[in-house]
XYZ file of C-alpha atoms in Angstrom:
332
model
C -2.381 -13.612 5.689
C -1.846 -13.169 1.936
C -2.839 -15.872 -0.563
C -1.106 -17.261 -3.637
C -1.754 -14.317 -5.978
C 0.186 -12.048 -3.622
C -2.887 -9.817 -3.396
C -5.745 -12.015 -2.137
C -6.247 -11.652 1.597
C -7.261 -14.739 3.571
C -8.406 -14.959 7.178
C -9.780 -17.352 9.769
C -10.824 -16.923 13.375
C -9.609 -18.506 16.597
C -10.822 -18.316 20.190
C -8.179 -17.659 22.842
C -8.389 -18.164 26.646
C -7.967 -14.447 27.394
C -7.026 -11.012 26.027
C -3.731 -10.617 24.163
C -1.643 -7.432 23.845
C 1.440 -8.580 21.930
C 1.993 -10.931 18.939
C 4.569 -12.900 20.993
C 1.708 -14.082 23.247
C -0.037 -15.726 20.308
C 0.516 -19.312 19.153
C 1.724 -20.190 15.657
C -1.060 -21.738 13.585
C -1.503 -23.289 10.150
C -3.758 -23.430 7.099
C -4.253 -25.492 3.948
C -1.858 -23.962 1.415
C -3.092 -26.251 -1.368
C -6.382 -24.269 -1.338
C -4.622 -20.896 -1.699
C -2.116 -21.818 -4.418
C 0.769 -21.867 -1.912
C 1.498 -25.572 -1.305
C 0.991 -28.973 -3.014
C -1.873 -31.223 -1.839
C 0.448 -33.941 -0.521
C 2.275 -31.470 1.745
C -0.294 -28.731 2.182
C 0.407 -27.329 5.640
C 1.554 -23.703 5.766
C 2.550 -22.318 9.181
C 1.544 -18.764 10.123
C 3.550 -16.613 12.531
C 1.670 -13.742 14.248
C 3.473 -10.436 13.538
C 1.209 -7.447 14.240
C -2.018 -6.821 16.175
C -4.887 -4.383 15.528
C -8.208 -3.936 17.339
C -11.027 -5.725 15.487
C -13.558 -3.124 14.279
C -16.075 -5.839 13.313
C -16.270 -7.980 16.481
C -14.990 -5.222 18.790
C -14.577 -5.803 22.555
C -11.317 -7.659 23.299
C -11.186 -9.090 19.777
C -8.149 -8.440 17.607
C -7.050 -8.706 13.990
C -3.642 -10.352 13.607
C -1.315 -9.912 10.626
C 0.554 -13.178 10.051
C 3.270 -14.179 7.608
C 3.645 -17.685 6.227
C 6.349 -20.370 6.443
C 6.945 -24.003 5.536
C 6.893 -26.502 8.444
C 10.729 -26.349 8.301
C 10.614 -22.607 9.042
C 11.453 -21.298 5.539
C 9.417 -18.270 4.374
C 7.146 -19.300 1.473
C 7.612 -17.343 -1.825
C 4.603 -15.055 -1.237
C 5.918 -14.085 2.219
C 7.427 -10.702 1.317
C 7.384 -9.519 4.938
C 10.282 -11.761 5.991
C 12.841 -10.172 3.626
C 11.507 -6.666 4.380
C 11.935 -7.231 8.137
C 15.622 -8.116 7.550
C 16.211 -4.803 5.759
C 14.292 -2.802 8.384
C 16.225 -4.413 11.240
C 19.626 -3.546 9.666
C 21.405 -1.143 12.076
C 21.977 1.479 9.327
C 18.253 1.495 8.464
C 17.174 1.522 12.133
C 19.446 4.548 12.737
C 17.763 6.453 9.882
C 14.201 6.043 11.282
C 12.536 5.610 7.872
C 9.129 7.282 7.673
C 6.536 6.337 5.062
C 3.246 7.862 4.011
C 1.413 5.674 1.501
C -1.473 6.947 -0.660
C -3.573 3.885 -1.486
C -5.877 4.491 -4.457
C -8.612 1.967 -5.243
C -11.739 1.568 -7.377
C -15.178 0.406 -6.232
C -16.919 -1.856 -8.770
C -20.548 -2.938 -9.142
C -20.575 -6.591 -8.095
C -22.199 -8.366 -11.026
C -20.810 -6.375 -13.939
C -17.305 -5.353 -12.726
C -17.977 -1.747 -13.805
C -17.194 1.242 -11.553
C -19.733 2.245 -8.925
C -21.988 5.080 -10.104
C -21.236 4.513 -13.806
C -24.200 3.796 -16.085
C -24.318 0.091 -17.021
C -22.535 -0.341 -20.356
C -21.916 3.411 -20.539
C -19.654 6.174 -19.292
C -20.110 9.147 -16.971
C -19.157 12.706 -17.952
C -15.420 13.359 -18.409
C -13.021 13.767 -15.466
C -12.931 17.111 -13.731
C -15.767 17.409 -11.203
C -15.068 14.151 -9.320
C -11.718 14.724 -7.551
C -12.539 15.563 -3.881
C -16.096 16.170 -5.169
C -19.420 16.100 -3.319
C -22.921 15.345 -4.571
C -24.880 12.334 -5.816
C -23.670 12.868 -9.409
C -20.000 13.189 -8.442
C -19.192 11.012 -5.386
C -20.069 7.312 -5.512
C -19.597 5.068 -2.459
C -18.841 7.642 0.234
C -20.686 5.592 2.892
C -18.226 2.723 2.272
C -15.236 5.077 2.339
C -16.314 6.734 5.602
C -17.061 3.378 7.243
C -13.562 2.241 6.266
C -11.997 5.443 7.659
C -13.754 4.994 11.031
C -12.939 1.269 11.184
C -9.222 1.937 10.529
C -9.137 4.615 13.255
C -10.793 2.164 15.658
C -8.286 -0.568 14.698
C -5.348 1.688 15.566
C -4.118 1.985 11.982
C -2.258 5.233 11.382
C -4.759 6.344 8.702
C -4.203 10.037 8.023
C -6.945 10.887 5.516
C -9.266 10.003 2.630
C -10.379 11.720 -0.584
C -12.384 11.142 -3.739
C -10.084 10.542 -6.717
C -9.988 11.909 -10.289
C -11.891 8.980 -11.861
C -15.481 8.609 -10.583
C -15.877 5.530 -8.369
C -12.221 5.795 -7.381
C -11.058 6.795 -3.887
C -7.887 7.059 -1.843
C -6.840 6.621 1.764
C -3.483 7.570 3.245
C -1.538 5.668 5.891
C 1.346 7.290 7.736
C 3.698 8.587 8.773
C 4.595 5.027 9.770
C 8.065 3.796 10.670
C 9.740 0.876 8.890
C 7.895 -2.445 8.653
C 4.767 -1.020 10.328
C 3.912 0.848 7.077
C 3.463 -2.507 5.316
C 1.526 -4.026 8.222
C -0.837 -1.044 8.339
C -1.520 -0.969 4.577
C -2.304 -4.702 4.533
C -4.568 -4.374 7.602
C -6.348 -1.374 6.015
C -6.806 -3.311 2.741
C -8.276 -6.247 4.682
C -10.732 -3.988 6.524
C -11.717 -2.410 3.181
C -12.311 -5.876 1.673
C -14.589 -6.723 4.620
C -16.563 -3.468 4.380
C -17.048 -3.744 0.595
C -18.163 -7.353 1.184
C -20.894 -6.093 3.562
C -21.915 -3.410 1.034
C -22.060 -5.877 -1.879
C -19.434 -3.936 -3.829
C -16.138 -5.236 -5.263
C -12.789 -3.668 -4.349
C -10.346 -3.366 -7.247
C -6.646 -2.547 -6.862
C -6.087 -2.750 -10.638
C -3.699 0.064 -11.653
C -5.756 0.880 -14.767
C -9.288 -0.479 -14.292
C -10.766 1.425 -17.256
C -8.910 1.871 -20.555
C -8.730 5.224 -22.277
C -8.865 8.779 -20.968
C -9.339 7.845 -17.297
C -6.840 8.122 -14.460
C -5.197 4.932 -13.244
C -4.741 3.960 -9.602
C -1.412 4.213 -7.797
C 0.082 3.900 -4.334
C 2.321 6.963 -4.165
C 4.910 6.373 -1.457
C 6.172 9.362 0.520
C 9.500 8.756 2.211
C 12.042 10.396 4.472
C 14.963 9.431 6.665
C 16.311 11.133 9.787
C 19.107 12.702 7.684
C 16.567 14.059 5.188
C 14.474 15.644 7.955
C 17.448 17.429 9.513
C 19.260 20.567 8.296
C 21.033 19.887 5.006
C 18.529 17.136 4.249
C 17.836 18.379 0.704
C 21.317 17.270 -0.387
C 20.651 13.823 1.138
C 17.324 13.700 -0.759
C 19.031 14.537 -4.073
C 21.624 11.781 -3.545
C 18.853 9.286 -2.673
C 16.905 10.220 -5.824
C 20.067 9.771 -7.925
C 20.431 6.227 -6.519
C 16.756 5.459 -7.230
C 17.286 6.614 -10.837
C 20.154 4.165 -11.280
C 17.918 1.296 -10.130
C 14.772 2.479 -11.977
C 14.173 -0.737 -13.962
C 14.610 -2.911 -10.872
C 12.118 -0.835 -8.884
C 9.558 -0.736 -11.719
C 9.713 -4.551 -11.973
C 8.746 -4.789 -8.279
C 6.205 -1.943 -8.141
C 3.026 -3.808 -9.147
C 1.473 -5.955 -11.898
C 0.051 -4.166 -14.950
C 1.737 -0.887 -14.043
C 2.729 -0.379 -17.698
C -0.985 0.260 -18.452
C -0.913 3.120 -15.922
C 2.553 4.679 -16.367
C 2.012 6.129 -19.846
C 3.286 9.678 -19.356
C -0.337 10.896 -19.230
C -2.839 11.260 -16.361
C -0.286 12.567 -13.828
C 2.349 9.876 -14.490
C 5.838 9.676 -15.961
C 6.413 7.169 -18.778
C 7.401 3.758 -17.352
C 10.756 3.743 -19.178
C 11.732 7.274 -18.144
C 13.074 8.353 -14.771
C 12.336 11.994 -14.027
C 12.275 13.985 -10.839
C 11.112 17.497 -10.162
C 9.769 19.936 -7.603
C 5.938 19.940 -7.443
C 5.813 17.926 -10.700
C 3.015 15.342 -10.736
C 4.223 14.080 -14.123
C 7.540 12.953 -12.604
C 8.691 9.579 -11.238
C 9.784 11.321 -8.014
C 8.144 14.540 -6.800
C 9.766 16.829 -4.254
C 7.402 19.223 -2.485
C 7.840 23.007 -2.641
C 8.144 23.117 1.176
C 11.008 20.613 1.135
C 12.893 22.698 -1.439
C 12.228 25.916 0.491
C 13.195 24.544 3.920
C 16.144 22.552 2.603
C 14.909 19.358 4.292
C 11.876 17.058 4.404
C 10.623 14.166 2.288
C 9.964 13.099 -1.307
C 7.237 11.128 -3.067
C 7.852 8.065 -5.247
C 4.920 8.209 -7.697
C 5.768 4.967 -9.506
C 4.196 2.239 -7.309
C 0.888 0.834 -8.624
C -2.233 0.484 -6.464
C -1.655 -3.300 -6.306
C 1.967 -3.060 -5.101
C 3.130 -5.047 -2.094
C 3.950 -2.423 0.567
C 6.546 -4.713 2.186
C 8.428 -4.908 -1.128
C 8.177 -1.210 -2.018
C 9.053 0.259 1.394
C 11.992 -2.088 2.039
C 13.322 -1.642 -1.497
C 13.326 2.157 -1.142
C 15.202 1.849 2.181
C 17.638 -0.680 0.699
C 18.432 1.470 -2.371
C 18.686 4.817 -0.566
C 20.467 3.703 2.627
C 22.222 0.332 2.181
C 23.147 0.286 -1.525
C 26.636 1.636 -2.249
C 26.898 2.139 -6.029
């Protein structure tokens, strides 16, 4: 479950009488919301509803990891429960019919535990400028690969639809991709993958940062580029559907930016492969745009597009459901 900051992951363990294959077989449970910033001390009980199951890569065997969302005892979703509203959008018949696919590129930074400075950087100093680190190999270019590979294997074991990893432009920064995932499962899988990454960095004695601009200055920020398509976009004539969807996203730019992650203004400067936060631009193969359309999509006249605006610390339930809501349900 997600704590009061909207980004801190919390977990506890429970023994069950036998193996479980579906969330509906699991009991509701509760936790002390006054200790997570989600409830007052005099009425501290928060109820958790099991929603998605993954194999547990740490305990293994019949053990599972369970994604839960949180409610008051009266059954109202608490404010940090973003999954509830997303599930409503994804269960709308018009959205279901469009089979929304997502591919999310989760960038993150590994920090040295005691000094909160990127892994591999000299203490109090800086490495050489960006250039050799992106997808790089070697002890002077790739820092933390053992953690990254352990995370990749653990996500595959868990049944998360993880589709790849790579070293990022800033040293100490990495990325994993989840997808294509349909509807609400994209959010479930990103949160489960983040939790597994938190656990692996904990074992390694390294801190995981999802800050969108962990180091000021001439260093790349961290995003969560969200690739998206609908059934109509993937079929013949889909490019026209894509262009209409992008036009709608442009009209709601400010609303989307407000929901796309804290501190994103430090990242979306118009430099370092970003568009300026106040400007909505789209283009083919343009990494300096808000929305990038791939060359293949243009050539084939159908496919997907990439929303490059979400920050690394975005809530995937919010971002994925908002994109579906704006492009499918919203009638301007």
